[in-house]
Coordinates of C-alpha atoms and ligand atoms in Angstrom, one line a residue:
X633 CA 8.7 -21.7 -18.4
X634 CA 10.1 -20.5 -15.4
X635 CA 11.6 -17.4 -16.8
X636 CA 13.3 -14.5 -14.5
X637 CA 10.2 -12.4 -15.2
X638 CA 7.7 -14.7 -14.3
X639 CA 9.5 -15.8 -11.4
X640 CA 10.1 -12.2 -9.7
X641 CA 6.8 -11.1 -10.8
X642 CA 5.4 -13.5 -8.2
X643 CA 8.1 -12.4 -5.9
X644 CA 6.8 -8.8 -6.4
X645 CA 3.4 -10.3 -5.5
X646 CA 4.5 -11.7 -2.5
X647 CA 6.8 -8.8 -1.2
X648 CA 3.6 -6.3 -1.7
X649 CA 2.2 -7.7 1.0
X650 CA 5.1 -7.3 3.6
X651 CA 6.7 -4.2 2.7
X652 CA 4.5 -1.1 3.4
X653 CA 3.3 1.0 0.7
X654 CA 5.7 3.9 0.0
X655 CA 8.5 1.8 0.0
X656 CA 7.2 -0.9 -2.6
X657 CA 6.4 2.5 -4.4
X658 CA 10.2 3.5 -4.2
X659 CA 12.2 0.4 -3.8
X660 CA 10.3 -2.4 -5.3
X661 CA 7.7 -1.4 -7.7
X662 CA 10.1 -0.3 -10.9
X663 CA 12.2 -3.7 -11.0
X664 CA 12.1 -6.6 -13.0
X665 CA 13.4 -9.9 -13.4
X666 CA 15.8 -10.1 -16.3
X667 CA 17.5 -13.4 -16.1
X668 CA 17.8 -16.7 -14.4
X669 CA 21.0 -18.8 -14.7
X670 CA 21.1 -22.2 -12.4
X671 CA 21.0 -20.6 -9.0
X672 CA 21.7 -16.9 -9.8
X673 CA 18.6 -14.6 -10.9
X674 CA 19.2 -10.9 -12.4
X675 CA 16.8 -8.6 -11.4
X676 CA 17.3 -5.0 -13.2
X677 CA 16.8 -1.5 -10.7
X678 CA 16.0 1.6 -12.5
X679 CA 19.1 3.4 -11.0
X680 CA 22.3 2.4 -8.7
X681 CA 20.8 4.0 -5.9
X682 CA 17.8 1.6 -5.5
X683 CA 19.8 -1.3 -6.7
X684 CA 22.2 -0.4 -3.5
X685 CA 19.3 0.2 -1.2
X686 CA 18.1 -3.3 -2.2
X687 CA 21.2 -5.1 -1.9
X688 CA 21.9 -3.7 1.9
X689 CA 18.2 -3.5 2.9
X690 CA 16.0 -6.2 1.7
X691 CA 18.5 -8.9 0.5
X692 CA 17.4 -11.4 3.2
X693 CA 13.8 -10.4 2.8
X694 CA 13.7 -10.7 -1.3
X695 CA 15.7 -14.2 -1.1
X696 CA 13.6 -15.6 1.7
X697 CA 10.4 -14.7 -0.9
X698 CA 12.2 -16.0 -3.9
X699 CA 12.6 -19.7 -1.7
X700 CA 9.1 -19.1 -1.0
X701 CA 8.1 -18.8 -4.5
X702 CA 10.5 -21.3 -6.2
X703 CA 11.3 -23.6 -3.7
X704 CA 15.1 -23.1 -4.1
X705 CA 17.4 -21.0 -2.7
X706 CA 18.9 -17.8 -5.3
X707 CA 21.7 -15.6 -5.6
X708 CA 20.3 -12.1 -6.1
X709 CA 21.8 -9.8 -8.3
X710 CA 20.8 -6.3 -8.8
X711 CA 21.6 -4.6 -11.9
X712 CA 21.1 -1.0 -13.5
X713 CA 19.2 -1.1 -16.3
X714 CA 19.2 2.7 -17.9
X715 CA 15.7 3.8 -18.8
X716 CA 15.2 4.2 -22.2
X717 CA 15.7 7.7 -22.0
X718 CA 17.5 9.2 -19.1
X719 CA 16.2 11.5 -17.1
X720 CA 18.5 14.7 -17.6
X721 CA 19.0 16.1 -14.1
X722 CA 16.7 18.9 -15.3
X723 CA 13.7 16.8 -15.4
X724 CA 13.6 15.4 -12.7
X725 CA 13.3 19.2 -11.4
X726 CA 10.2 19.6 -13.8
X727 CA 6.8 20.1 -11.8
X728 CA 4.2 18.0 -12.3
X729 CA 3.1 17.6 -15.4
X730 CA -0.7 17.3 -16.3
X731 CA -0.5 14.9 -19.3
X732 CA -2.7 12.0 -19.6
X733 CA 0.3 9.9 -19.1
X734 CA 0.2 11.6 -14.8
X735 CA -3.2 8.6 -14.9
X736 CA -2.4 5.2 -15.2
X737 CA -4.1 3.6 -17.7
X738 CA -5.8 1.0 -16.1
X739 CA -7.6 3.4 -13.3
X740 CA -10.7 4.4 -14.7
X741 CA -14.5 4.4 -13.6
X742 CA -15.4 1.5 -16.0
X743 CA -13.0 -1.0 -14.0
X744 CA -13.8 -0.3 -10.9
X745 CA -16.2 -2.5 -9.6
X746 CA -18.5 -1.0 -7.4
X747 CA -20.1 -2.4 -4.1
X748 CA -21.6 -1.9 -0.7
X749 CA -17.6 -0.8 0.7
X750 CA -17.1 1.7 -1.6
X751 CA -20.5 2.7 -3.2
X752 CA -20.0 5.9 -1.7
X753 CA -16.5 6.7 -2.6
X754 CA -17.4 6.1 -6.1
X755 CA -20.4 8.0 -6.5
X756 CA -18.5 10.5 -4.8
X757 CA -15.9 11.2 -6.9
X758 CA -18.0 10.7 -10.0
X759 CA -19.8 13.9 -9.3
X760 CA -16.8 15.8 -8.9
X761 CA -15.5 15.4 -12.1
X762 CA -17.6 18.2 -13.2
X763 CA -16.0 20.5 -11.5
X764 CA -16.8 23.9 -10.3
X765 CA -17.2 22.0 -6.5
X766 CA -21.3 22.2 -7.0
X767 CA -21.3 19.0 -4.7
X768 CA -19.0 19.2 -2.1
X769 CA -15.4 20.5 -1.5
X770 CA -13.3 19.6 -0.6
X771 CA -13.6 15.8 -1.0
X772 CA -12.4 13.8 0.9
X773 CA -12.2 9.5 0.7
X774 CA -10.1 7.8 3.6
X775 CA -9.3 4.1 3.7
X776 CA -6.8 1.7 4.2
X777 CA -3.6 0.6 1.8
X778 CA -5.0 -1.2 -1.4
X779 CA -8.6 -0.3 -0.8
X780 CA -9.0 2.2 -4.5
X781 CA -8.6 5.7 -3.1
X782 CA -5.5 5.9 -6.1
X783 CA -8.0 4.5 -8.4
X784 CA -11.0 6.6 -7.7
X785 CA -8.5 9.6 -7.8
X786 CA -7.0 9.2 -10.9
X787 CA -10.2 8.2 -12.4
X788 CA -11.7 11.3 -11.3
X789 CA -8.8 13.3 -12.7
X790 CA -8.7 11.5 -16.3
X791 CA -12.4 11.5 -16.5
X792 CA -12.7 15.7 -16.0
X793 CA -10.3 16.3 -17.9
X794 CA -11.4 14.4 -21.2
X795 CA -14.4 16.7 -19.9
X796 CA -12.2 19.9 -20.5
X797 CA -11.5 20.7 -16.8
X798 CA -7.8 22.1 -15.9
X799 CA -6.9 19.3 -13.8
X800 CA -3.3 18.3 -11.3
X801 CA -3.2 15.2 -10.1
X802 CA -0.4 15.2 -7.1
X803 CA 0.6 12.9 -4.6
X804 CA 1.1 14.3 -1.1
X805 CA 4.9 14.0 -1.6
X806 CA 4.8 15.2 -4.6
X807 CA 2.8 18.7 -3.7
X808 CA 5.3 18.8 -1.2
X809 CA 8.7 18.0 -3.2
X810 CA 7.3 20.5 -5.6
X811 CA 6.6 23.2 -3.1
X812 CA 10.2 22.8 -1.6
X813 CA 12.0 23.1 -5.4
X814 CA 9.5 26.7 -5.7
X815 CA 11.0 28.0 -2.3
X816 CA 14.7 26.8 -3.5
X817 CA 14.4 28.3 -7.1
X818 CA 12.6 31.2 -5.8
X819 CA 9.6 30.1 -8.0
X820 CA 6.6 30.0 -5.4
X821 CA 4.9 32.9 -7.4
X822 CA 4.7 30.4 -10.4
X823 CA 4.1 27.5 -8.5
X824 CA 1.1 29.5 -7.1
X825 CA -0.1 30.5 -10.5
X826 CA 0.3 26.9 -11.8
X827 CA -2.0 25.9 -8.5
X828 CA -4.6 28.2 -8.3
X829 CA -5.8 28.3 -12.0
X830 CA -6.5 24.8 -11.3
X831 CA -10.3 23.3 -11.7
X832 CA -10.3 20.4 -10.2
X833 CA -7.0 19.6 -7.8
X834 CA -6.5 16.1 -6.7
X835 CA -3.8 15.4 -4.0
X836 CA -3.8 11.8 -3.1
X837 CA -2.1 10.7 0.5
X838 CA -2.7 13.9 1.7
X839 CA -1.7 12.6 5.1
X840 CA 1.8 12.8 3.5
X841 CA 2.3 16.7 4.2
X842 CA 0.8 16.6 7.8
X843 CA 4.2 17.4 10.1
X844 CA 5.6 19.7 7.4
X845 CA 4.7 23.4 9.0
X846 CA 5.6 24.8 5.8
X847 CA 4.0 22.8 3.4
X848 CA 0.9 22.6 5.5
X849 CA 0.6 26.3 4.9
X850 CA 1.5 26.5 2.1
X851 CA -1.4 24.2 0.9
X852 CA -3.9 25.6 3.6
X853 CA -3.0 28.5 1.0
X854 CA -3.5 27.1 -2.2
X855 CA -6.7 25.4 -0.7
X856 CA -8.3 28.8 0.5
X857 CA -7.7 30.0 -3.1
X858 CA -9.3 27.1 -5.0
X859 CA -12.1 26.9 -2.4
X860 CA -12.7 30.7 -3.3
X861 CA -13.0 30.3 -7.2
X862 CA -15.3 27.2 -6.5
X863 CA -12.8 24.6 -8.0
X864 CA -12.9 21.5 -7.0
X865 CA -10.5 19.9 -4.7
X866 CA -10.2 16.1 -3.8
X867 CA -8.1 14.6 -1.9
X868 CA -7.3 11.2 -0.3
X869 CA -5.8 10.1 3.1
X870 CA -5.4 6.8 5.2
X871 CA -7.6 8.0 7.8
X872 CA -10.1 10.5 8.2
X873 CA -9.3 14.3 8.7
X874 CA -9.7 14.0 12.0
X875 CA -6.6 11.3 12.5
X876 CA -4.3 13.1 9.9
X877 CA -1.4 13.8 11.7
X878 CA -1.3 17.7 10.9
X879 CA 0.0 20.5 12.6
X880 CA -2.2 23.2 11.5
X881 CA -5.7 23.0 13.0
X882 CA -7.3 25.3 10.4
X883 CA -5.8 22.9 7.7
X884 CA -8.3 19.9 9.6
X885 CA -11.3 22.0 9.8
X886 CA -11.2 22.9 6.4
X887 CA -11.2 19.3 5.7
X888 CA -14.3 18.3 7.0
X889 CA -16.1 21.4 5.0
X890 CA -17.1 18.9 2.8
X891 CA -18.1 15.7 2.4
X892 CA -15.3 12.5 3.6
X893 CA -16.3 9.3 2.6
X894 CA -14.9 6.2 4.1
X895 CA -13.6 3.2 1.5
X896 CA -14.0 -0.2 3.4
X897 CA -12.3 -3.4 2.9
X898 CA -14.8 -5.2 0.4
X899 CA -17.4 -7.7 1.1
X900 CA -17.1 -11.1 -0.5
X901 CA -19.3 -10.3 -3.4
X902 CA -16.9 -7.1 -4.1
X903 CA -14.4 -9.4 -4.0
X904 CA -15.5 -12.5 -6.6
X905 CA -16.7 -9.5 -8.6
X906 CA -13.2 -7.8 -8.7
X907 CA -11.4 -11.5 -9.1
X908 CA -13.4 -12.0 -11.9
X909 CA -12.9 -8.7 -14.0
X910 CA -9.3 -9.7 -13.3
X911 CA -9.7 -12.9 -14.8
X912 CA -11.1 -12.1 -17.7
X913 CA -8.7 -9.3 -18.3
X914 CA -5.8 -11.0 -18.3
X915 CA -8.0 -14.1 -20.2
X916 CA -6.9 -16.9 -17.6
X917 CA -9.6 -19.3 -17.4
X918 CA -10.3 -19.8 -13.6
X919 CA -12.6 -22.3 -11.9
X920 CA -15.2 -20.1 -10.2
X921 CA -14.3 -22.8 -7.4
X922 CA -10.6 -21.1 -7.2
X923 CA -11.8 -17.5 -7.6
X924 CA -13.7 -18.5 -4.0
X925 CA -10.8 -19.8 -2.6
X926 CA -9.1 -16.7 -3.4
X927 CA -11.6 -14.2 -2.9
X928 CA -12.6 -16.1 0.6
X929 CA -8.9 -15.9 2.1
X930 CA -7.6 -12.7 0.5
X931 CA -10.1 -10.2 2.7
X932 CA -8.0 -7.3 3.8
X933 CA -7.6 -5.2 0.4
X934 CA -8.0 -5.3 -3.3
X935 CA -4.6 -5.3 -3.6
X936 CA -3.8 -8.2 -1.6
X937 CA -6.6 -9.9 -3.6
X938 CA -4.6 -8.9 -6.9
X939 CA -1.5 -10.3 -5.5
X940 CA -3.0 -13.6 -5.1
X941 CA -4.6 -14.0 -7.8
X942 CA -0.9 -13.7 -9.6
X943 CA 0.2 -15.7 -7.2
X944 CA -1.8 -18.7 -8.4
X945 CA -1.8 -17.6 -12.0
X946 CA 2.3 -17.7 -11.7
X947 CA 2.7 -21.1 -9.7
X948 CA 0.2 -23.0 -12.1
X949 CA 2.4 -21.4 -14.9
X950 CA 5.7 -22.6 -13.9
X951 CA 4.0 -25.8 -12.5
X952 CA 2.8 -26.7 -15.9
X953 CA 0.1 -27.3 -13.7
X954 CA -3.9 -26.8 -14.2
X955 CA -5.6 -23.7 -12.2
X956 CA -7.1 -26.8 -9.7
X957 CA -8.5 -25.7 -6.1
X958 CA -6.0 -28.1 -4.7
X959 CA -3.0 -25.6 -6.7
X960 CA -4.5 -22.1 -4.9
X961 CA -4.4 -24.0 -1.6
X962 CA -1.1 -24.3 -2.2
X963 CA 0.0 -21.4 -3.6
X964 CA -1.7 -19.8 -1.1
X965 CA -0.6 -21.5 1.6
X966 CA 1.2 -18.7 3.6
X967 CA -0.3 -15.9 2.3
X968 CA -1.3 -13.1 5.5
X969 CA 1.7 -15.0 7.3
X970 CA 5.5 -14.4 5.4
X971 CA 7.2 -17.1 7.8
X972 CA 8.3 -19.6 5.8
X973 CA 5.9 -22.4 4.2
X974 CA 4.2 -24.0 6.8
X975 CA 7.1 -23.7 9.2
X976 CA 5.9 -22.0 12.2
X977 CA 7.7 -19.2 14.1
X978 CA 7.7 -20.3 18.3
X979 CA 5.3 -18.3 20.1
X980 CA 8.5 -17.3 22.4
X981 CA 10.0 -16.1 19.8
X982 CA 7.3 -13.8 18.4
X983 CA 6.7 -12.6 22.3
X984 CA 10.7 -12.0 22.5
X985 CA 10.4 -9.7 19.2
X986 CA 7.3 -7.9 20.5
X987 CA 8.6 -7.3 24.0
X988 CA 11.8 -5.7 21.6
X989 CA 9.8 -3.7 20.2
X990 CA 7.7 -2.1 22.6
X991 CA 10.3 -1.9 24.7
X992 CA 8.8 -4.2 27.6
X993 CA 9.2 -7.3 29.0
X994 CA 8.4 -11.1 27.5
X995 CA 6.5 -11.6 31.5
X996 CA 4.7 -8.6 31.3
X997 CA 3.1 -9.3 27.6
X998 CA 1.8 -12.7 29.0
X999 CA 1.1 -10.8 32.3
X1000 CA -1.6 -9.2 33.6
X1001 CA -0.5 -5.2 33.4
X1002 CA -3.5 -3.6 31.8
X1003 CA -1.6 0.0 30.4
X1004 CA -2.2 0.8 26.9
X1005 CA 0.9 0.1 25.7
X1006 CA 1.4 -3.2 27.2
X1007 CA -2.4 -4.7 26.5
X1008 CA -1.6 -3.1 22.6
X1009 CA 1.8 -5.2 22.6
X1010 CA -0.1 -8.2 24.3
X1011 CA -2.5 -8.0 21.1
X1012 CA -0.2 -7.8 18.7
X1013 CA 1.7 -10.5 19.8
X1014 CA -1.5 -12.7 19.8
X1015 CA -2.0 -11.6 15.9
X1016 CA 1.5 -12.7 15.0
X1017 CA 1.0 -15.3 16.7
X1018 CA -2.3 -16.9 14.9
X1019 CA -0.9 -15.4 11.7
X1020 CA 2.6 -17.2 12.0
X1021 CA 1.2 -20.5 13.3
X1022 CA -2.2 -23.2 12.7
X1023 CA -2.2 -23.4 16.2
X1024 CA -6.0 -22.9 17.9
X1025 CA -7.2 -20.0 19.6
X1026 CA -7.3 -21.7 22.2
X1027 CA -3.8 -23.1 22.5
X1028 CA -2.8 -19.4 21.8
X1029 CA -4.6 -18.1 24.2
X1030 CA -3.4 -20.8 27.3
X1031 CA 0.4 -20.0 25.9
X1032 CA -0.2 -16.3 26.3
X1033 CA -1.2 -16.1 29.7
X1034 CA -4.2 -18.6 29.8
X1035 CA -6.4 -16.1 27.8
X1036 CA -9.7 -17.1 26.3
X1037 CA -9.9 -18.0 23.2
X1038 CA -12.4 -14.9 22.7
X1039 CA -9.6 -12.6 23.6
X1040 CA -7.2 -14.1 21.3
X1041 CA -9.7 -14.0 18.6
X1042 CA -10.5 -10.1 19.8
X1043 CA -6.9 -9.3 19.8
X1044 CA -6.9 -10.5 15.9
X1045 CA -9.4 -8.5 14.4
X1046 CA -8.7 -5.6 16.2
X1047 CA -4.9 -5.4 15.3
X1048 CA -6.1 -6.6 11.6
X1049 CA -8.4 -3.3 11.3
X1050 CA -6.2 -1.0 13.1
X1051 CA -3.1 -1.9 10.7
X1052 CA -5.8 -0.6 8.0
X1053 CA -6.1 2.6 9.9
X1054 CA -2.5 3.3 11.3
X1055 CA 0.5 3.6 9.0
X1056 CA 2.6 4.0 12.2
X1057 CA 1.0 0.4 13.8
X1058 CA 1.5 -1.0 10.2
X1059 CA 5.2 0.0 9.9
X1060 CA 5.6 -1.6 13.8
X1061 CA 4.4 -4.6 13.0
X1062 CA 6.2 -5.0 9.5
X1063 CA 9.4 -4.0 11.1
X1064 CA 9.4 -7.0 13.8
X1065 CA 8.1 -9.3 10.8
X1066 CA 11.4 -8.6 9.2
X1067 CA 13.3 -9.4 12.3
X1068 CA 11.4 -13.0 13.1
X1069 CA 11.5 -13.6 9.3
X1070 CA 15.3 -12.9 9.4
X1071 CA 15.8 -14.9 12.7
X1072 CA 13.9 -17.8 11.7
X1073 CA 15.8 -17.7 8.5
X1074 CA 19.6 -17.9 10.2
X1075 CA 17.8 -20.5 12.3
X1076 CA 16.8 -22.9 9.4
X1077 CA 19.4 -25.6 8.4
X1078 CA 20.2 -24.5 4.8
Ligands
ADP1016 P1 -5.0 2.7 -2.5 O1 -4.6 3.9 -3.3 O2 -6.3 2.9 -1.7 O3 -3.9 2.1 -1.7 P2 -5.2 1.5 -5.1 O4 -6.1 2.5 -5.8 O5 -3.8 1.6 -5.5 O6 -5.4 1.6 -3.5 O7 -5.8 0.1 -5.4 C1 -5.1 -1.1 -5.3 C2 -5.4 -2.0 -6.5 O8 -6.7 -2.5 -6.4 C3 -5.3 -1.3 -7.8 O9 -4.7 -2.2 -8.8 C4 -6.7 -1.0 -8.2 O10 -6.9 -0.9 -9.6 C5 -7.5 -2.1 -7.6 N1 -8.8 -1.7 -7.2 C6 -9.1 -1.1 -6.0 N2 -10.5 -1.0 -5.9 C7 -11.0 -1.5 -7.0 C8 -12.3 -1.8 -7.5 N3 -13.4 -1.3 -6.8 N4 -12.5 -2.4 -8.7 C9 -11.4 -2.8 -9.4 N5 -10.2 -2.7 -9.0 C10 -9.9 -2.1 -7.8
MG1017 MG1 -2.9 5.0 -3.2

């Protein structure tokens, strides 16, 4: 049973959680396992150009996961695999399209579960889908990666327009890709006219065109002309309009003209509740005892919940094994922490890769210099460090410095919620994850 698919599915699980966002989206998110023969596995790219990015980029990461998920050690092999019907280079130039087909399937107001994180959020967006901005516009939901702002969004869009609205659903790169191909084709009087007769516009990762002076205008533009016709415009972002990283001021205020509403990581109950939709979609019977286990580790997003649920769904499948509490411990097992299983990374190390990356020295991280910068690389050194090891909080804390176990524990959730909440933080951190994992990899004896 331990087919290609099945196998890389759990990879995909797995490498969600330690590649940021866009670049699952672009890289990851579009392959599939095809075959396995003894030590080789196939895993098909939907062009050369991401099979090449792959093979160059994340080779060590992806076989590192794969030993993580099947215990041995594979040959990848990335292989193009046309889509059933190739994209003619004209449509790829096409402008977003307003078919159903724009909403995935699966995001719609009757699966999302709703609780205290995102009661909000949901009611929110429910009320826009009538258009005509009675309620508020623009709206506005920030919250971390994997936390349902796509969801809600596309929900939204698919519900108002089975409700006749004239509705674009965009992501902030694509607005912006879109914007750029009007200027080059000299189009930007039809790409305004395709904008602006809009009733409901959704742009989701809005934070995507903040640093673009052009397309910031350009959509300070289109906004001004929606706002004026009383469409309604909602729009997501992975912080609040105050954080977005925009260069036009008059862009932010116009933000906060209306309502933003703040999706939090979900409570436990959220979380059970969620796992067991899940369950029952995909018909797996699972011991409410496991969904706890599950539901109790996996606490930073819904996606991270989804990919562990997989994760114990896949192992007991190519186990053979029974769904048992004792099998989600194990599948689990290094989950929030990609060194390998159980094998901790030395606290050196980790300080040494931190130091790297902020650009400062191992002595002055388990120093006592209290600048920003160095107290920021101090704590994320302590959160690599209790994510990477089972060491106490205490013996963290005496080995960074003779810090109290408080401070270590501090460190943690701070650096936990402000990865939520900073896309540039995030990408840090992942980037000197790749490096230990990579070191601690050459370091092992296989
Ligand atoms: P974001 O856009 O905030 O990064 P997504 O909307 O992509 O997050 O959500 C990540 C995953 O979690 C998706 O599969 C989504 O369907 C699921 N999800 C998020 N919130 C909920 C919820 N409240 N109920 C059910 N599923 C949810
Ligand atoms: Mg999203």
């Amino acid at each position: 049973m331990r087919s290609a698919r099945e196998i890389w599915e759990v990879a995909l699980g797995e490498l969600e959680l330690q590649v940021n966002k866009p670049n699952f989206n672009t890289w990851l998110a579009k392959t599939t396992g095809l075959t396995r023969r003894e030590n080789r596995i196939t895993i098909s790219t939907p062009n050369a150009f991401v099979a090449e990015y792959l093979d160059t980029n994340q080779r060590s990461l992806i076989e590192k996961t794969l030993i993580n998920v099947t215990g041995a050690s594979l040959e990848v092999v990335f292989e193009v695999v046309s889509a059933r019907q190739p994209a003619s280079p004209a449509a790829k130039n096409q402008p977003p399209r307003q078919g159903r087909s724009a909403f995935n399937p699966r995001y719609t107001f009757d699966s999302f579960i709703v609780g205290g994180s995102n009661r909000m959020a949901h009611a929110a967006t429910l009320s826009s889908t009538k258009g005509s901005g009675g309620g508020y516009n623009p709206l506005f939901i920030h919250g971390g990666v994997g936390l349902g702002k796509t969801h809600l969004l596309m929900a939204t869009g698919r519900l108002a327009q089975a409700n006749g609205l004239k509705v674009l659903y965009v992501s902030g790169e694509q607005f912006t890709n879109d914007f750029i191909r009007s200027v080059r084709e000299k189009q930007t009087e039809e790409f305004r006219t395709r904008y602006r007769s809009l009733d409901l516009l959704l742009v989701d990762d809005i934070q995507f065109i903040g640093g673009k002076r052009q397309t910031e205008e350009c959509f300070f533009h289109t906004f001004n002309e929606l706002h004026q016709r009383n469409s309604q415009i909602v729009l997501s972002g992975d912080c609040p309009p105050k954080g977005l990283p925009l260069l036009e001021d008059r862009l932010r205020s116009r933000f906060v003209w209306g309502l933003s509403v703040a999706i939090q990581p979900p409570e436990l109950k959220t979380r059970l509740a969620i796992l067991k939709a899940r369950a029952e979609e995909a018909k797996a019977d699972i011991p409410a005892a496991v969904l706890g286990i599950i539901a109790r580790k996996a606490k930073r997003s819904i996606r991270e919940l989804e990919g562990s649920l997989n994760r114990v769904v896949a192992y007991a499948r190519i186990l053979q094994a029974p769904i048992t509490a004792a099998l989600a411990h194990r599948a689990l097992a290094d989950i929030g922490g990609p060194a390998g299983q159980n094998e901790p990374t030395p606290m050196g190390q980790v300080v040494d890769a931190v130091g790297d990356s902020f650009k400062i020295t191992a002595a002055d991280i388990i120093g006592r210099r209290r600048d920003k910068e160095t107290a920021l690389a101090r704590q994320v050194a302590m959160y690599l460090v209790k994510q990477r090891n089972s060491c106490s909080l205490s013996d963290i804390g005496r080995e960074m410095g003779g810090r109290s176990p408080a401070t270590v524990s501090h460190a943690y959730e701070k650096i936990s919620r402000d990865i939520e909440n900073s896309a540039h933080l995030r990408r840090k951190i992942t980037e000197i994850k790749k490096g230990l994992n990579s070191s601690s990899r050459a370091a092992s004896p296989k």
